[in-house]
Short mmCIF file of C-alpha atoms in Angstrom, two decimals:
data_model
loop_
_atom_site.label_atom_id
_atom_site.label_comp_id
_atom_site.label_asym_id
_atom_site.label_seq_id
_atom_site.Cartn_x
_atom_site.Cartn_y
_atom_site.Cartn_z
CA MET A 1 84.87 54.70 40.47
CA SER A 2 86.06 55.06 36.93
CA ARG A 3 87.90 58.13 35.88
CA GLY A 4 84.90 59.08 33.41
CA ILE A 5 82.56 58.97 36.05
CA ALA A 6 84.66 61.13 38.27
CA TRP A 7 85.22 63.87 35.66
CA LEU A 8 81.41 63.78 34.92
CA LEU A 9 80.70 64.42 38.79
CA VAL A 10 83.32 67.18 38.74
CA VAL A 11 81.64 68.82 35.62
CA LEU A 12 77.92 68.51 37.21
CA ILE A 13 79.22 69.93 40.50
CA SER A 14 80.89 72.97 38.60
CA VAL A 15 77.81 73.42 36.57
CA ALA A 16 75.58 73.68 39.52
CA ALA A 17 77.85 75.90 41.56
CA ILE A 18 77.74 78.32 38.32
CA VAL A 19 74.11 77.90 38.22
CA ASN A 20 73.82 78.82 42.20
CA LEU A 21 76.17 81.71 41.77
CA ALA A 22 74.22 83.14 38.74
CA THR A 23 70.74 82.66 40.89
CA THR A 24 72.53 84.47 43.64
CA VAL A 25 73.72 87.37 41.65
CA PHE A 26 70.42 87.47 40.16
CA LYS A 27 68.67 87.56 43.50
CA SER A 28 70.99 89.89 44.82
CA ASN A 29 70.46 92.61 41.81
CA LYS A 30 66.79 92.42 42.50
CA LEU A 31 67.05 92.93 45.94
CA LEU A 32 69.16 95.90 45.42
CA GLU A 33 66.40 97.03 42.90
CA GLU A 34 63.65 97.08 45.39
CA ILE A 35 65.89 98.82 47.90
CA SER A 36 66.75 101.59 45.29
CA LYS A 37 62.93 101.84 44.80
CA VAL A 38 61.90 102.14 48.27
CA ARG A 39 64.70 104.99 49.11
CA THR A 40 63.17 106.66 45.92
CA ASP A 41 59.66 106.19 47.39
CA LEU A 42 60.72 107.70 50.63
CA PHE A 43 62.42 110.70 49.30
CA THR A 44 59.33 111.33 47.07
CA LEU A 45 56.99 110.98 50.14
CA ARG A 46 59.25 113.48 52.19
CA SER A 47 59.55 116.14 49.30
CA ARG A 48 55.83 116.09 48.62
CA VAL A 49 54.97 116.41 52.43
CA ALA A 50 57.56 119.37 52.70
CA SER A 51 56.22 120.98 49.74
CA LEU A 52 52.38 120.64 50.94
CA ASP A 53 53.68 122.30 54.39
CA SER A 54 55.30 125.13 52.23
CA VAL A 55 51.68 125.83 50.46
CA VAL A 56 49.87 125.95 53.83
CA ASN A 57 52.61 128.20 55.22
CA ASP A 58 52.30 130.69 52.51
CA ILE A 59 48.25 130.60 52.45
CA ARG A 60 48.59 131.24 56.32
CA ASN A 61 50.79 134.38 55.81
CA GLN A 62 48.72 135.68 53.22
CA ILE A 63 45.62 135.81 55.46
CA GLU A 64 44.91 138.84 57.72
CA LYS A 65 44.56 138.42 61.20
CA SER A 66 42.10 140.87 62.67
CA ASP A 67 42.97 140.03 66.42
CA ASP A 68 46.68 140.23 65.58
CA ILE A 69 48.92 143.35 65.54
CA ILE A 70 50.25 142.38 62.26
CA LYS A 71 48.48 143.00 59.14
CA SER A 72 50.79 141.20 56.76
CA VAL A 73 54.30 139.62 56.46
CA HIS A 74 56.30 139.17 53.28
CA PHE A 75 59.69 137.37 52.60
CA THR A 76 62.15 137.83 49.84
CA ARG A 77 65.44 136.37 49.41
CA PRO A 78 68.48 138.88 48.71
CA THR A 79 71.37 136.44 49.03
CA THR A 80 71.94 132.59 49.22
CA SER A 81 75.14 130.37 50.18
CA LEU A 82 75.73 126.68 51.20
CA GLU A 83 76.08 128.01 54.63
CA LYS A 84 73.29 130.26 55.03
CA VAL A 85 70.61 132.11 53.36
CA VAL A 86 69.57 135.83 54.05
CA LEU A 87 65.76 136.72 53.92
CA LYS A 88 64.53 140.15 53.86
CA ALA A 89 61.38 140.44 56.08
CA SER A 90 58.80 142.86 55.19
CA VAL A 91 55.91 143.59 57.79
CA THR A 92 53.22 146.02 57.94
CA PHE A 93 51.14 146.48 61.21
CA SER A 94 47.32 146.63 62.03
CA GLU A 95 48.40 148.96 65.05
CA PHE A 96 51.12 149.93 67.01
CA THR A 97 52.18 153.24 69.11
CA GLU A 98 54.46 155.56 67.65
CA GLY A 99 57.74 155.52 69.20
CA SER A 100 57.79 151.64 70.11
CA LYS A 101 60.45 149.60 69.17
CA LEU A 102 59.81 146.81 67.09
CA PHE A 103 61.80 143.49 66.68
CA LEU A 104 61.14 140.25 64.64
CA ASN A 105 62.26 137.16 66.76
CA VAL A 106 63.20 134.00 64.78
CA ILE A 107 62.89 130.81 66.57
CA ASP A 108 64.39 127.76 65.39
CA GLU A 109 63.40 123.72 66.23
CA ASP A 110 65.19 124.08 69.58
CA ALA A 111 63.48 126.95 70.85
CA GLU A 112 66.33 129.24 70.41
CA VAL A 113 65.36 132.86 69.59
CA ARG A 114 67.44 135.59 67.51
CA SER A 115 65.99 138.94 67.72
CA TYR A 116 66.41 141.52 64.67
CA GLY A 117 65.35 144.93 64.83
CA LEU A 118 62.77 146.41 62.39
CA LYS A 119 63.50 149.64 60.43
CA SER A 120 60.68 151.49 58.86
CA GLU A 121 60.69 151.87 55.01
CA ASN A 122 57.67 154.11 53.78
CA ASP A 123 55.20 152.47 56.76
CA ILE A 124 56.96 148.93 55.90
CA PHE A 125 59.16 147.73 58.60
CA THR A 126 61.93 145.43 57.28
CA ALA A 127 64.89 143.13 58.82
CA LEU A 128 67.58 141.02 57.27
CA ILE A 129 67.45 137.66 58.77
CA GLU A 130 69.89 134.96 58.51
CA LEU A 131 68.69 131.23 58.38
CA LEU A 132 70.65 127.89 58.35
CA PRO A 133 69.30 125.84 55.15
CA GLU A 134 68.61 122.49 57.11
CA VAL A 135 66.77 124.00 60.30
CA THR A 136 63.44 124.67 60.54
CA TYR A 137 62.02 128.29 61.78
CA TYR A 138 59.07 130.28 62.61
CA GLY A 139 58.96 134.24 63.37
CA GLN A 140 57.23 136.19 65.71
CA VAL A 141 56.85 140.24 66.11
CA ARG A 142 57.84 142.01 69.26
CA VAL A 143 56.47 145.18 70.07
CA ARG A 144 58.23 147.18 73.15
CA ASP A 145 56.05 150.22 74.31
CA GLY A 146 57.94 151.51 77.48
CA ASP A 147 57.94 148.70 80.10
CA LYS A 148 55.21 146.84 78.01
CA GLU A 149 55.82 144.19 75.32
CA THR A 150 53.52 142.58 73.00
CA LEU A 151 54.05 139.47 70.92
CA SER A 152 52.26 138.64 67.87
CA GLY A 153 50.70 135.31 66.68
CA LYS A 154 53.29 132.75 65.00
CA ILE A 155 54.76 133.75 61.64
CA ALA A 156 55.49 130.86 59.31
CA ILE A 157 58.76 130.97 57.36
CA SER A 158 58.42 128.61 54.21
CA LEU A 159 60.89 126.22 53.76
CA ASP A 160 60.75 126.86 50.04
CA LEU A 161 62.73 130.21 50.59
CA TYR A 162 65.80 128.97 52.23
CA ASN A 163 65.60 124.88 52.23
CA ILE A 164 68.82 124.13 49.56
CA GLN A 165 67.73 121.05 47.59
CA HIS A 166 68.97 117.99 49.67
CA TYR A 167 70.46 115.07 47.99
CA GLN A 168 71.97 111.54 48.99
CA LEU A 169 74.81 109.61 47.35
CA LEU A 170 74.77 105.72 47.20
CA GLY A 171 77.31 103.75 45.49
CA HIS A 172 77.34 99.92 44.83
CA SER A 173 79.94 97.58 42.94
CA TRP A 174 79.94 93.86 41.63
CA LEU A 175 82.44 91.64 40.61
CA LEU A 176 81.29 90.20 37.02
CA GLU A 177 82.34 86.84 35.53
CA THR A 178 84.45 88.74 33.30
CA ASP A 179 86.60 89.39 36.08
CA LYS A 180 85.75 93.06 35.91
CA ILE A 181 84.02 95.27 38.37
CA HIS A 182 80.85 97.11 37.72
CA TYR A 183 80.16 100.44 39.69
CA SER A 184 76.48 101.96 39.75
CA ILE A 185 76.26 105.55 41.56
CA ASP A 186 72.68 106.69 42.59
CA LEU A 187 71.99 110.42 43.18
CA TYR A 188 68.80 110.98 45.22
CA THR A 189 67.38 114.37 45.34
CA GLN A 190 64.52 115.93 47.21
CA TYR A 191 61.59 118.00 45.34
CA CYS A 192 62.76 121.73 45.38
CA ARG A 193 59.97 124.27 44.15
CA ASP A 194 62.31 127.28 44.04
CA GLU A 195 64.25 126.95 40.89
CA GLU A 196 67.44 128.98 42.43
CA LEU A 197 67.93 126.49 45.17
CA ARG A 198 68.21 123.67 42.87
CA ILE A 199 71.12 121.36 41.97
CA SER A 200 72.31 122.56 38.56
CA GLU A 201 75.07 120.00 37.69
CA ALA A 202 76.21 116.78 39.19
CA VAL A 203 79.23 114.76 38.07
CA ILE A 204 81.39 112.11 39.31
CA LYS A 205 85.03 112.02 39.00
CA VAL A 206 86.73 108.54 38.71
CA VAL A 207 89.94 108.82 40.43
CA GLY A 208 92.84 106.28 39.84
CA GLY A 209 95.52 107.01 42.51
CA GLU A 210 96.32 110.66 42.17
CA ASP A 211 95.07 110.71 38.55
CA SER A 212 91.51 111.61 37.28
CA ARG A 213 90.38 108.95 35.09
CA GLU A 214 87.11 110.17 33.62
CA THR A 215 84.11 112.18 34.37
CA LEU A 216 80.46 110.82 34.71
CA PHE A 217 77.77 113.22 34.25
CA LEU A 218 74.53 112.51 36.22
CA PRO A 219 71.42 112.89 33.87
CA LEU A 220 69.48 115.75 35.64
CA ASP A 221 66.17 116.75 34.45
CA ASN A 222 65.16 120.32 35.76
CA ASN A 223 61.79 120.07 33.92
CA SER A 224 60.68 116.68 35.73
CA GLN A 225 62.48 116.98 38.70
CA GLU A 226 63.29 113.04 38.79
CA LEU A 227 64.18 111.85 42.05
CA ALA A 228 66.77 109.21 41.23
CA LYS A 229 69.74 109.52 38.63
CA THR A 230 72.27 106.75 38.16
CA VAL A 231 75.53 106.61 36.37
CA TYR A 232 77.77 103.37 35.56
CA TYR A 233 81.11 102.54 35.39
CA GLU A 234 83.24 99.30 34.67
CA ALA A 235 86.83 98.70 35.43
CA ASP A 236 89.56 95.73 36.01
CA ARG A 237 89.31 93.76 39.06
CA ASP A 238 92.92 95.35 40.16
CA ALA A 239 91.94 98.96 39.52
CA SER A 240 92.14 100.64 42.86
CA LEU A 241 89.41 103.56 42.30
CA THR A 242 87.90 106.44 44.07
CA PHE A 243 84.73 108.15 43.26
CA VAL A 244 84.30 111.92 44.07
CA ALA A 245 81.08 113.85 43.62
CA GLU A 246 81.03 117.58 42.59
CA ILE A 247 77.58 118.94 43.23
CA ALA A 248 76.77 122.50 41.88
CA TYR A 249 73.70 124.82 42.52
CA ARG A 250 72.01 127.29 40.50
CA PHE A 251 72.75 130.08 42.90
CA GLY A 252 76.51 129.66 41.97
CA GLU A 253 78.19 127.45 44.63
CA SER A 254 79.17 124.04 44.67
CA LYS A 255 80.37 121.15 47.04
CA THR A 256 82.52 118.20 46.68
CA GLU A 257 82.25 114.80 48.79
CA ALA A 258 83.74 111.36 48.35
CA VAL A 259 81.13 108.81 47.28
CA LYS A 260 80.74 105.77 49.82
CA MET A 261 80.95 102.47 47.90
CA ASN A 262 79.25 99.58 49.03
CA TYR A 263 80.97 96.19 47.65
CA HIS A 264 79.05 93.20 46.98
CA PHE A 265 81.69 90.68 46.60
#
């Protein structure tokens, strides 16, 4: 085989390898786009179902039950934090005996019960209850009259009152032909009906060693509440970077966490 033919074969093999690599990268990018779309659709579905459940619960609590000891139940939210949410329950009764002891039981998804005494405020009985943001609860009033106890029907506690906006962070990186690394970070958020419980700001700190290089702001849109937000970053291949997310909420608290990066090279 002549040297010219050998060089031609080398060039053809190289071109084929480059085309194959480009095709692989293109397919990988399309696959990642599809995965991102599926994740967004799942978050959308979960959010809509949660919102529908909350509406049903609100209506259920507003309907008077003629066969129940409770006339009405109303919840307000005095304080909010990342660890717990405090709700004030206000209960009116259709009937009870003077001198009875009144309690509000709060039952979680594991059937654990916490009991709060109800105090009278101008014919309205109130109690402050503490809820964890990621747990589902319902309530039940307990009336103790001597040795006799009576339980009301179940009281729906709307998730919209205490379920702080959930999110998920996903990072991806690719090695480009320019020998640079391309990073993308996605923030997926669930729909949150209560404005105070929403994320107000989300930033990504680009950290090299012990130094912060840059701050990337995720484009939140509080009007449309888009469920997926993305920021991009590019750096040299030999750069040793970490990414730290700072998520702030409208009620005044924030949380910090490292972004888990998925490397595709």
